[in-house]
Amino acid sequence: MATKTKFLTAINFVAMVLSIPVIGTGIWLSTKQDNECVKLLQWVVISLGVVILVVGLLGCMGAFWRVQWMVVLYLLLMFVLIILLLTLVVFVFLVTNRGSGHGHIVPNRAYREYTLGDYSGWLRHRVHAWNRIRNCLASSTTCATLTQRYPLAQDFFNAHLTPIESGCCKPPTLCGYTFVSATYWISPINIGEDMDCLTWNNDQTQLCYSCNSCKAGLLANLKKEWRVADVVLLITLIALIWVYLVGCNAFRRAQTEDIFDQYKQGYT
């Protein structure tokens, strides 16, 4: 009986430990500038991880003290949490699956440029309240550091810029602006018809923060980060399902053996 109790406690402890990658993923996302500005689902991930931790602790206590109702409650709640985590994993996959999200190649440039059409409607809807997001991005040092890092035009053109740097810190290449510095460009005589060409401003507080290319760059960053997070959550989900099934089987066998022991005691 002591061996069965220890095994079931250990299994429930593993379930509790599996909350760590979920919580860690949410914290990692919340530390990213783009997620901080948009606030998508990182707090949902953190909250889900904390609940898994609490439920896992409940299961450990129930198994260790052999309190049947606590173990049963743990199994029921963990089943619900597995369904919720599965739903989250599938949802993130679906909303980040549309389009390549890798950006478009620009001739004679190492960086890529991005368009809003490459992303799902749900992601595009996240940038509708753009004024708040714009102010959040403009308050960062993302664009300010480019001038020091790439003082020469060729250095800048050969740079592998992040999607936000490419979309928010410079005008689109098709506009035909002439490089002066990474965040200061001379307007051509005939500006293209693209609205981003007219939106660009050399004012360091404006730049291309109001451009569609900036919105697309932000979504490209978000998509990349959430795809990484989704892989971590998927691996955790698979491990959690395995632990849950082993725990259910261990609990069922323990119950069967208890009934058999009680029957033998009554018979003798």
PDB file of C-alpha atoms in Angstrom:
ATOM      1  CA  MET A   1       0.000   0.000   0.000  1.00  0.00           C
ATOM      2  CA  ALA A   2       2.873   2.386   0.795  1.00  0.00           C
ATOM      3  CA  THR A   3       4.397   1.671  -2.625  1.00  0.00           C
ATOM      4  CA  LYS A   4       1.123   2.472  -4.413  1.00  0.00           C
ATOM      5  CA  THR A   5       0.769   5.707  -2.447  1.00  0.00           C
ATOM      6  CA  LYS A   6       4.297   6.808  -3.284  1.00  0.00           C
ATOM      7  CA  PHE A   7       3.839   6.011  -6.978  1.00  0.00           C
ATOM      8  CA  LEU A   8       0.562   7.926  -7.253  1.00  0.00           C
ATOM      9  CA  THR A   9       2.071  10.850  -5.345  1.00  0.00           C
ATOM     10  CA  ALA A  10       5.087  10.864  -7.686  1.00  0.00           C
ATOM     11  CA  ILE A  11       2.864  10.839 -10.764  1.00  0.00           C
ATOM     12  CA  ASN A  12       0.829  13.768  -9.453  1.00  0.00           C
ATOM     13  CA  PHE A  13       4.055  15.578  -8.589  1.00  0.00           C
ATOM     14  CA  VAL A  14       5.182  15.242 -12.223  1.00  0.00           C
ATOM     15  CA  ALA A  15       1.875  16.799 -13.301  1.00  0.00           C
ATOM     16  CA  MET A  16       2.587  19.676 -10.947  1.00  0.00           C
ATOM     17  CA  VAL A  17       6.108  20.094 -12.386  1.00  0.00           C
ATOM     18  CA  LEU A  18       4.675  20.254 -15.913  1.00  0.00           C
ATOM     19  CA  SER A  19       3.061  23.562 -14.970  1.00  0.00           C
ATOM     20  CA  ILE A  20       6.535  25.144 -14.979  1.00  0.00           C
ATOM     21  CA  PRO A  21       7.029  25.208 -18.790  1.00  0.00           C
ATOM     22  CA  VAL A  22       3.498  26.611 -19.201  1.00  0.00           C
ATOM     23  CA  ILE A  23       4.102  29.402 -16.691  1.00  0.00           C
ATOM     24  CA  GLY A  24       7.601  29.988 -18.103  1.00  0.00           C
ATOM     25  CA  THR A  25       6.213  30.292 -21.639  1.00  0.00           C
ATOM     26  CA  GLY A  26       3.706  32.908 -20.528  1.00  0.00           C
ATOM     27  CA  ILE A  27       6.384  34.878 -18.675  1.00  0.00           C
ATOM     28  CA  TRP A  28       8.718  34.685 -21.697  1.00  0.00           C
ATOM     29  CA  LEU A  29       5.982  36.077 -23.953  1.00  0.00           C
ATOM     30  CA  SER A  30       5.143  38.873 -21.498  1.00  0.00           C
ATOM     31  CA  THR A  31       8.779  40.066 -21.525  1.00  0.00           C
ATOM     32  CA  LYS A  32       8.715  40.664 -25.296  1.00  0.00           C
ATOM     33  CA  GLN A  33       8.142  44.258 -26.388  1.00  0.00           C
ATOM     34  CA  ASP A  34       5.524  43.373 -28.999  1.00  0.00           C
ATOM     35  CA  ASN A  35       3.515  41.173 -26.622  1.00  0.00           C
ATOM     36  CA  GLU A  36       3.777  43.857 -23.944  1.00  0.00           C
ATOM     37  CA  CYS A  37       2.232  46.353 -26.367  1.00  0.00           C
ATOM     38  CA  VAL A  38      -0.513  44.093 -27.749  1.00  0.00           C
ATOM     39  CA  LYS A  39      -1.261  41.852 -24.739  1.00  0.00           C
ATOM     40  CA  LEU A  40      -2.629  38.824 -26.543  1.00  0.00           C
ATOM     41  CA  LEU A  41      -2.854  35.569 -24.588  1.00  0.00           C
ATOM     42  CA  GLN A  42       0.246  35.574 -22.381  1.00  0.00           C
ATOM     43  CA  TRP A  43      -1.762  36.096 -19.194  1.00  0.00           C
ATOM     44  CA  VAL A  44      -4.096  33.290 -20.221  1.00  0.00           C
ATOM     45  CA  VAL A  45      -1.058  31.005 -20.506  1.00  0.00           C
ATOM     46  CA  ILE A  46       0.350  32.123 -17.143  1.00  0.00           C
ATOM     47  CA  SER A  47      -3.039  31.693 -15.425  1.00  0.00           C
ATOM     48  CA  LEU A  48      -3.489  28.239 -16.943  1.00  0.00           C
ATOM     49  CA  GLY A  49      -0.024  27.228 -15.752  1.00  0.00           C
ATOM     50  CA  VAL A  50      -0.733  28.440 -12.212  1.00  0.00           C
ATOM     51  CA  VAL A  51      -4.018  26.496 -12.086  1.00  0.00           C
ATOM     52  CA  ILE A  52      -2.234  23.334 -13.302  1.00  0.00           C
ATOM     53  CA  LEU A  53       0.293  23.860 -10.510  1.00  0.00           C
ATOM     54  CA  VAL A  54      -2.441  24.204  -7.861  1.00  0.00           C
ATOM     55  CA  VAL A  55      -4.396  21.193  -9.153  1.00  0.00           C
ATOM     56  CA  GLY A  56      -1.206  19.114  -9.288  1.00  0.00           C
ATOM     57  CA  LEU A  57      -0.514  20.051  -5.674  1.00  0.00           C
ATOM     58  CA  LEU A  58      -4.056  18.970  -4.786  1.00  0.00           C
ATOM     59  CA  GLY A  59      -3.393  15.598  -6.409  1.00  0.00           C
ATOM     60  CA  CYS A  60      -0.105  15.167  -4.524  1.00  0.00           C
ATOM     61  CA  MET A  61      -1.775  15.920  -1.194  1.00  0.00           C
ATOM     62  CA  GLY A  62      -4.672  13.592  -1.916  1.00  0.00           C
ATOM     63  CA  ALA A  63      -2.402  10.733  -2.944  1.00  0.00           C
ATOM     64  CA  PHE A  64       0.045  11.205  -0.079  1.00  0.00           C
ATOM     65  CA  TRP A  65      -2.670  11.370   2.594  1.00  0.00           C
ATOM     66  CA  ARG A  66      -4.826   8.810   0.753  1.00  0.00           C
ATOM     67  CA  VAL A  67      -7.832  11.148   0.637  1.00  0.00           C
ATOM     68  CA  GLN A  68      -9.943   9.655  -2.120  1.00  0.00           C
ATOM     69  CA  TRP A  69     -12.171  12.664  -2.824  1.00  0.00           C
ATOM     70  CA  MET A  70      -9.121  14.895  -3.334  1.00  0.00           C
ATOM     71  CA  VAL A  71      -7.644  12.462  -5.879  1.00  0.00           C
ATOM     72  CA  VAL A  72     -10.972  12.192  -7.701  1.00  0.00           C
ATOM     73  CA  LEU A  73     -11.314  15.997  -7.757  1.00  0.00           C
ATOM     74  CA  TYR A  74      -7.730  16.240  -9.051  1.00  0.00           C
ATOM     75  CA  LEU A  75      -8.498  13.829 -11.904  1.00  0.00           C
ATOM     76  CA  LEU A  76     -11.649  15.721 -12.872  1.00  0.00           C
ATOM     77  CA  LEU A  77     -10.007  19.153 -12.764  1.00  0.00           C
ATOM     78  CA  MET A  78      -6.894  17.965 -14.592  1.00  0.00           C
ATOM     79  CA  PHE A  79      -9.093  16.548 -17.362  1.00  0.00           C
ATOM     80  CA  VAL A  80     -10.721  19.968 -17.767  1.00  0.00           C
ATOM     81  CA  LEU A  81      -7.305  21.679 -17.788  1.00  0.00           C
ATOM     82  CA  ILE A  82      -6.008  19.292 -20.442  1.00  0.00           C
ATOM     83  CA  ILE A  83      -9.015  20.163 -22.625  1.00  0.00           C
ATOM     84  CA  LEU A  84      -8.372  23.882 -22.081  1.00  0.00           C
ATOM     85  CA  LEU A  85      -4.672  23.523 -22.903  1.00  0.00           C
ATOM     86  CA  LEU A  86      -5.522  21.495 -26.011  1.00  0.00           C
ATOM     87  CA  THR A  87      -7.979  24.193 -27.091  1.00  0.00           C
ATOM     88  CA  LEU A  88      -5.342  26.882 -26.595  1.00  0.00           C
ATOM     89  CA  VAL A  89      -2.722  24.935 -28.567  1.00  0.00           C
ATOM     90  CA  VAL A  90      -5.117  24.359 -31.480  1.00  0.00           C
ATOM     91  CA  PHE A  91      -6.337  27.974 -31.423  1.00  0.00           C
ATOM     92  CA  VAL A  92      -2.813  29.432 -31.503  1.00  0.00           C
ATOM     93  CA  PHE A  93      -1.890  27.079 -34.352  1.00  0.00           C
ATOM     94  CA  LEU A  94      -4.918  28.115 -36.399  1.00  0.00           C
ATOM     95  CA  VAL A  95      -4.515  31.885 -35.972  1.00  0.00           C
ATOM     96  CA  THR A  96      -0.773  31.767 -36.726  1.00  0.00           C
ATOM     97  CA  ASN A  97      -0.961  29.260 -39.580  1.00  0.00           C
ATOM     98  CA  ARG A  98      -2.237  31.549 -42.333  1.00  0.00           C
ATOM     99  CA  GLY A  99       0.436  32.877 -44.701  1.00  0.00           C
ATOM    100  CA  SER A 100       4.142  32.276 -44.508  1.00  0.00           C
ATOM    101  CA  GLY A 101       4.770  35.185 -42.144  1.00  0.00           C
ATOM    102  CA  HIS A 102       8.368  35.186 -43.366  1.00  0.00           C
ATOM    103  CA  GLY A 103       8.022  38.471 -45.207  1.00  0.00           C
ATOM    104  CA  HIS A 104       8.783  39.409 -48.802  1.00  0.00           C
ATOM    105  CA  ILE A 105      12.249  39.488 -50.321  1.00  0.00           C
ATOM    106  CA  VAL A 106      13.475  42.967 -51.270  1.00  0.00           C
ATOM    107  CA  PRO A 107      16.020  43.270 -54.129  1.00  0.00           C
ATOM    108  CA  ASN A 108      19.541  44.132 -52.942  1.00  0.00           C
ATOM    109  CA  ARG A 109      18.475  44.044 -49.304  1.00  0.00           C
ATOM    110  CA  ALA A 110      19.187  41.443 -46.615  1.00  0.00           C
ATOM    111  CA  TYR A 111      16.056  42.319 -44.655  1.00  0.00           C
ATOM    112  CA  ARG A 112      12.491  41.472 -45.609  1.00  0.00           C
ATOM    113  CA  GLU A 113       9.333  43.574 -45.655  1.00  0.00           C
ATOM    114  CA  TYR A 114       5.856  42.635 -44.471  1.00  0.00           C
ATOM    115  CA  THR A 115       2.215  43.176 -45.455  1.00  0.00           C
ATOM    116  CA  LEU A 116      -0.977  42.803 -43.412  1.00  0.00           C
ATOM    117  CA  GLY A 117      -2.504  40.371 -45.898  1.00  0.00           C
ATOM    118  CA  ASP A 118      -0.084  37.671 -44.739  1.00  0.00           C
ATOM    119  CA  TYR A 119      -1.891  37.192 -41.413  1.00  0.00           C
ATOM    120  CA  SER A 120      -5.199  35.831 -40.174  1.00  0.00           C
ATOM    121  CA  GLY A 121      -8.173  38.098 -39.576  1.00  0.00           C
ATOM    122  CA  TRP A 122      -7.978  37.434 -35.838  1.00  0.00           C
ATOM    123  CA  LEU A 123      -4.368  38.645 -35.689  1.00  0.00           C
ATOM    124  CA  ARG A 124      -5.122  41.683 -37.864  1.00  0.00           C
ATOM    125  CA  HIS A 125      -7.979  42.570 -35.526  1.00  0.00           C
ATOM    126  CA  ARG A 126      -5.467  42.758 -32.648  1.00  0.00           C
ATOM    127  CA  VAL A 127      -3.952  45.921 -34.185  1.00  0.00           C
ATOM    128  CA  HIS A 128      -7.224  47.821 -34.676  1.00  0.00           C
ATOM    129  CA  ALA A 129      -6.619  49.835 -31.498  1.00  0.00           C
ATOM    130  CA  TRP A 130      -3.373  51.042 -33.036  1.00  0.00           C
ATOM    131  CA  ASN A 131      -2.876  54.383 -31.236  1.00  0.00           C
ATOM    132  CA  ARG A 132      -2.112  52.705 -27.919  1.00  0.00           C
ATOM    133  CA  ILE A 133       0.117  50.079 -29.548  1.00  0.00           C
ATOM    134  CA  ARG A 134       1.863  52.753 -31.624  1.00  0.00           C
ATOM    135  CA  ASN A 135       2.682  54.815 -28.546  1.00  0.00           C
ATOM    136  CA  CYS A 136       3.980  51.715 -26.794  1.00  0.00           C
ATOM    137  CA  LEU A 137       6.299  50.855 -29.705  1.00  0.00           C
ATOM    138  CA  ALA A 138       7.459  54.462 -30.100  1.00  0.00           C
ATOM    139  CA  SER A 139       8.453  54.580 -26.428  1.00  0.00           C
ATOM    140  CA  SER A 140      10.921  51.728 -26.934  1.00  0.00           C
ATOM    141  CA  THR A 141      14.528  52.057 -28.156  1.00  0.00           C
ATOM    142  CA  THR A 142      14.017  49.639 -31.047  1.00  0.00           C
ATOM    143  CA  CYS A 143      14.504  52.214 -33.815  1.00  0.00           C
ATOM    144  CA  ALA A 144      16.828  54.556 -31.908  1.00  0.00           C
ATOM    145  CA  THR A 145      19.602  51.948 -31.721  1.00  0.00           C
ATOM    146  CA  LEU A 146      19.662  51.322 -35.488  1.00  0.00           C
ATOM    147  CA  THR A 147      21.573  54.537 -36.249  1.00  0.00           C
ATOM    148  CA  GLN A 148      24.470  53.500 -34.021  1.00  0.00           C
ATOM    149  CA  ARG A 149      24.471  49.905 -35.235  1.00  0.00           C
ATOM    150  CA  TYR A 150      24.306  50.696 -38.960  1.00  0.00           C
ATOM    151  CA  PRO A 151      25.877  54.122 -39.690  1.00  0.00           C
ATOM    152  CA  LEU A 152      26.482  53.425 -43.389  1.00  0.00           C
ATOM    153  CA  ALA A 153      23.902  52.694 -46.065  1.00  0.00           C
ATOM    154  CA  GLN A 154      25.510  49.415 -47.137  1.00  0.00           C
ATOM    155  CA  ASP A 155      25.705  48.251 -43.546  1.00  0.00           C
ATOM    156  CA  PHE A 156      22.004  48.956 -43.179  1.00  0.00           C
ATOM    157  CA  PHE A 157      21.022  47.291 -46.458  1.00  0.00           C
ATOM    158  CA  ASN A 158      22.980  44.161 -45.476  1.00  0.00           C
ATOM    159  CA  ALA A 159      21.447  44.024 -41.993  1.00  0.00           C
ATOM    160  CA  HIS A 160      19.028  41.255 -41.012  1.00  0.00           C
ATOM    161  CA  LEU A 161      16.463  43.521 -39.393  1.00  0.00           C
ATOM    162  CA  THR A 162      13.698  42.194 -37.178  1.00  0.00           C
ATOM    163  CA  PRO A 163      10.170  42.534 -38.613  1.00  0.00           C
ATOM    164  CA  ILE A 164       9.450  45.488 -36.299  1.00  0.00           C
ATOM    165  CA  GLU A 165      12.703  47.244 -37.265  1.00  0.00           C
ATOM    166  CA  SER A 166      11.951  46.702 -40.951  1.00  0.00           C
ATOM    167  CA  GLY A 167       8.316  47.757 -40.765  1.00  0.00           C
ATOM    168  CA  CYS A 168       8.416  50.599 -38.232  1.00  0.00           C
ATOM    169  CA  CYS A 169      11.860  52.233 -38.427  1.00  0.00           C
ATOM    170  CA  LYS A 170      12.228  52.915 -42.164  1.00  0.00           C
ATOM    171  CA  PRO A 171      10.029  53.688 -45.173  1.00  0.00           C
ATOM    172  CA  PRO A 172       9.118  50.793 -47.512  1.00  0.00           C
ATOM    173  CA  THR A 173      11.755  50.243 -50.208  1.00  0.00           C
ATOM    174  CA  LEU A 174       9.235  50.703 -53.033  1.00  0.00           C
ATOM    175  CA  CYS A 175       8.764  54.351 -51.967  1.00  0.00           C
ATOM    176  CA  GLY A 176      12.229  55.239 -53.298  1.00  0.00           C
ATOM    177  CA  TYR A 177      13.505  57.204 -50.279  1.00  0.00           C
ATOM    178  CA  THR A 178      17.260  57.920 -50.121  1.00  0.00           C
ATOM    179  CA  PHE A 179      19.225  56.733 -47.102  1.00  0.00           C
ATOM    180  CA  VAL A 180      20.796  59.363 -44.833  1.00  0.00           C
ATOM    181  CA  SER A 181      20.727  57.328 -41.639  1.00  0.00           C
ATOM    182  CA  ALA A 182      18.833  54.288 -40.469  1.00  0.00           C
ATOM    183  CA  THR A 183      15.930  56.481 -39.306  1.00  0.00           C
ATOM    184  CA  TYR A 184      16.343  59.538 -41.549  1.00  0.00           C
ATOM    185  CA  TRP A 185      15.560  59.369 -45.281  1.00  0.00           C
ATOM    186  CA  ILE A 186      15.241  61.933 -48.109  1.00  0.00           C
ATOM    187  CA  SER A 187      11.897  61.933 -49.872  1.00  0.00           C
ATOM    188  CA  PRO A 188      11.902  61.294 -53.648  1.00  0.00           C
ATOM    189  CA  ILE A 189      10.412  63.827 -56.059  1.00  0.00           C
ATOM    190  CA  ASN A 190       7.595  61.448 -56.945  1.00  0.00           C
ATOM    191  CA  ILE A 191       6.371  59.481 -53.932  1.00  0.00           C
ATOM    192  CA  GLY A 192       4.635  56.206 -54.682  1.00  0.00           C
ATOM    193  CA  GLU A 193       0.902  55.770 -54.247  1.00  0.00           C
ATOM    194  CA  ASP A 194       1.317  53.417 -51.298  1.00  0.00           C
ATOM    195  CA  MET A 195      -0.101  55.140 -48.208  1.00  0.00           C
ATOM    196  CA  ASP A 196       2.952  54.095 -46.184  1.00  0.00           C
ATOM    197  CA  CYS A 197       5.081  56.270 -48.484  1.00  0.00           C
ATOM    198  CA  LEU A 198       3.014  59.293 -47.495  1.00  0.00           C
ATOM    199  CA  THR A 199       2.851  58.263 -43.841  1.00  0.00           C
ATOM    200  CA  TRP A 200       6.623  58.082 -43.289  1.00  0.00           C
ATOM    201  CA  ASN A 201       7.972  60.997 -41.228  1.00  0.00           C
ATOM    202  CA  ASN A 202      11.580  61.768 -40.271  1.00  0.00           C
ATOM    203  CA  ASP A 203      10.372  62.945 -36.861  1.00  0.00           C
ATOM    204  CA  GLN A 204      11.968  60.351 -34.585  1.00  0.00           C
ATOM    205  CA  THR A 205       8.756  60.009 -32.594  1.00  0.00           C
ATOM    206  CA  GLN A 206       6.750  59.203 -35.737  1.00  0.00           C
ATOM    207  CA  LEU A 207       8.913  57.425 -38.361  1.00  0.00           C
ATOM    208  CA  CYS A 208       6.701  54.668 -39.801  1.00  0.00           C
ATOM    209  CA  TYR A 209       4.906  53.797 -36.572  1.00  0.00           C
ATOM    210  CA  SER A 210       1.589  54.658 -38.236  1.00  0.00           C
ATOM    211  CA  CYS A 211       2.327  52.588 -41.356  1.00  0.00           C
ATOM    212  CA  ASN A 212       0.630  49.343 -42.300  1.00  0.00           C
ATOM    213  CA  SER A 213       4.126  47.915 -42.690  1.00  0.00           C
ATOM    214  CA  CYS A 214       4.686  48.547 -38.974  1.00  0.00           C
ATOM    215  CA  LYS A 215       1.482  46.721 -38.089  1.00  0.00           C
ATOM    216  CA  ALA A 216       2.534  43.824 -40.316  1.00  0.00           C
ATOM    217  CA  GLY A 217       6.018  43.772 -38.791  1.00  0.00           C
ATOM    218  CA  LEU A 218       4.516  43.621 -35.326  1.00  0.00           C
ATOM    219  CA  LEU A 219       2.289  40.712 -36.346  1.00  0.00           C
ATOM    220  CA  ALA A 220       5.279  38.917 -37.888  1.00  0.00           C
ATOM    221  CA  ASN A 221       7.098  39.156 -34.569  1.00  0.00           C
ATOM    222  CA  LEU A 222       4.023  37.999 -32.664  1.00  0.00           C
ATOM    223  CA  LYS A 223       3.472  35.089 -35.026  1.00  0.00           C
ATOM    224  CA  LYS A 224       7.055  33.891 -34.697  1.00  0.00           C
ATOM    225  CA  GLU A 225       7.013  34.083 -30.897  1.00  0.00           C
ATOM    226  CA  TRP A 226       3.615  32.425 -30.554  1.00  0.00           C
ATOM    227  CA  ARG A 227       4.600  29.570 -32.869  1.00  0.00           C
ATOM    228  CA  VAL A 228       7.579  28.888 -30.604  1.00  0.00           C
ATOM    229  CA  ALA A 229       5.306  29.090 -27.557  1.00  0.00           C
ATOM    230  CA  ASP A 230       2.813  26.744 -29.215  1.00  0.00           C
ATOM    231  CA  VAL A 231       5.488  24.072 -29.700  1.00  0.00           C
ATOM    232  CA  VAL A 232       6.405  24.256 -25.997  1.00  0.00           C
ATOM    233  CA  LEU A 233       2.742  24.069 -24.991  1.00  0.00           C
ATOM    234  CA  LEU A 234       2.138  21.123 -27.333  1.00  0.00           C
ATOM    235  CA  ILE A 235       5.053  19.146 -25.872  1.00  0.00           C
ATOM    236  CA  THR A 236       3.815  19.939 -22.358  1.00  0.00           C
ATOM    237  CA  LEU A 237       0.295  18.890 -23.343  1.00  0.00           C
ATOM    238  CA  ILE A 238       1.490  15.510 -24.625  1.00  0.00           C
ATOM    239  CA  ALA A 239       3.483  14.921 -21.438  1.00  0.00           C
ATOM    240  CA  LEU A 240       0.530  15.999 -19.303  1.00  0.00           C
ATOM    241  CA  ILE A 241      -1.833  13.608 -21.110  1.00  0.00           C
ATOM    242  CA  TRP A 242       0.599  10.733 -20.575  1.00  0.00           C
ATOM    243  CA  VAL A 243       0.958  11.563 -16.863  1.00  0.00           C
ATOM    244  CA  TYR A 244      -2.810  11.861 -16.542  1.00  0.00           C
ATOM    245  CA  LEU A 245      -3.457   8.462 -18.149  1.00  0.00           C
ATOM    246  CA  VAL A 246      -0.809   6.812 -15.963  1.00  0.00           C
ATOM    247  CA  GLY A 247      -2.332   8.485 -12.908  1.00  0.00           C
ATOM    248  CA  CYS A 248      -5.847   7.318 -13.832  1.00  0.00           C
ATOM    249  CA  ASN A 249      -4.608   3.774 -14.313  1.00  0.00           C
ATOM    250  CA  ALA A 250      -2.695   3.831 -11.008  1.00  0.00           C
ATOM    251  CA  PHE A 251      -5.740   5.179  -9.166  1.00  0.00           C
ATOM    252  CA  ARG A 252      -8.016   2.550 -10.739  1.00  0.00           C
ATOM    253  CA  ARG A 253      -5.660  -0.271  -9.792  1.00  0.00           C
ATOM    254  CA  ALA A 254      -5.289   1.063  -6.260  1.00  0.00           C
ATOM    255  CA  GLN A 255      -9.078   1.160  -5.900  1.00  0.00           C
ATOM    256  CA  THR A 256      -9.414  -2.380  -7.244  1.00  0.00           C
ATOM    257  CA  GLU A 257      -6.763  -3.682  -4.856  1.00  0.00           C
ATOM    258  CA  ASP A 258      -8.393  -1.890  -1.922  1.00  0.00           C
ATOM    259  CA  ILE A 259     -11.729  -3.534  -2.726  1.00  0.00           C
ATOM    260  CA  PHE A 260     -10.033  -6.919  -3.039  1.00  0.00           C
ATOM    261  CA  ASP A 261      -8.220  -6.422   0.298  1.00  0.00           C
ATOM    262  CA  GLN A 262     -11.472  -5.454   1.989  1.00  0.00           C
ATOM    263  CA  TYR A 263     -13.148  -8.545   0.528  1.00  0.00           C
ATOM    264  CA  LYS A 264     -10.387 -10.824   1.850  1.00  0.00           C
ATOM    265  CA  GLN A 265     -10.553  -9.246   5.294  1.00  0.00           C
ATOM    266  CA  GLY A 266     -14.314  -9.709   5.385  1.00  0.00           C
ATOM    267  CA  TYR A 267     -14.000 -13.305   4.198  1.00  0.00           C
ATOM    268  CA  THR A 268     -11.429 -14.175   6.845  1.00  0.00           C
TER     269      THR A 268
END
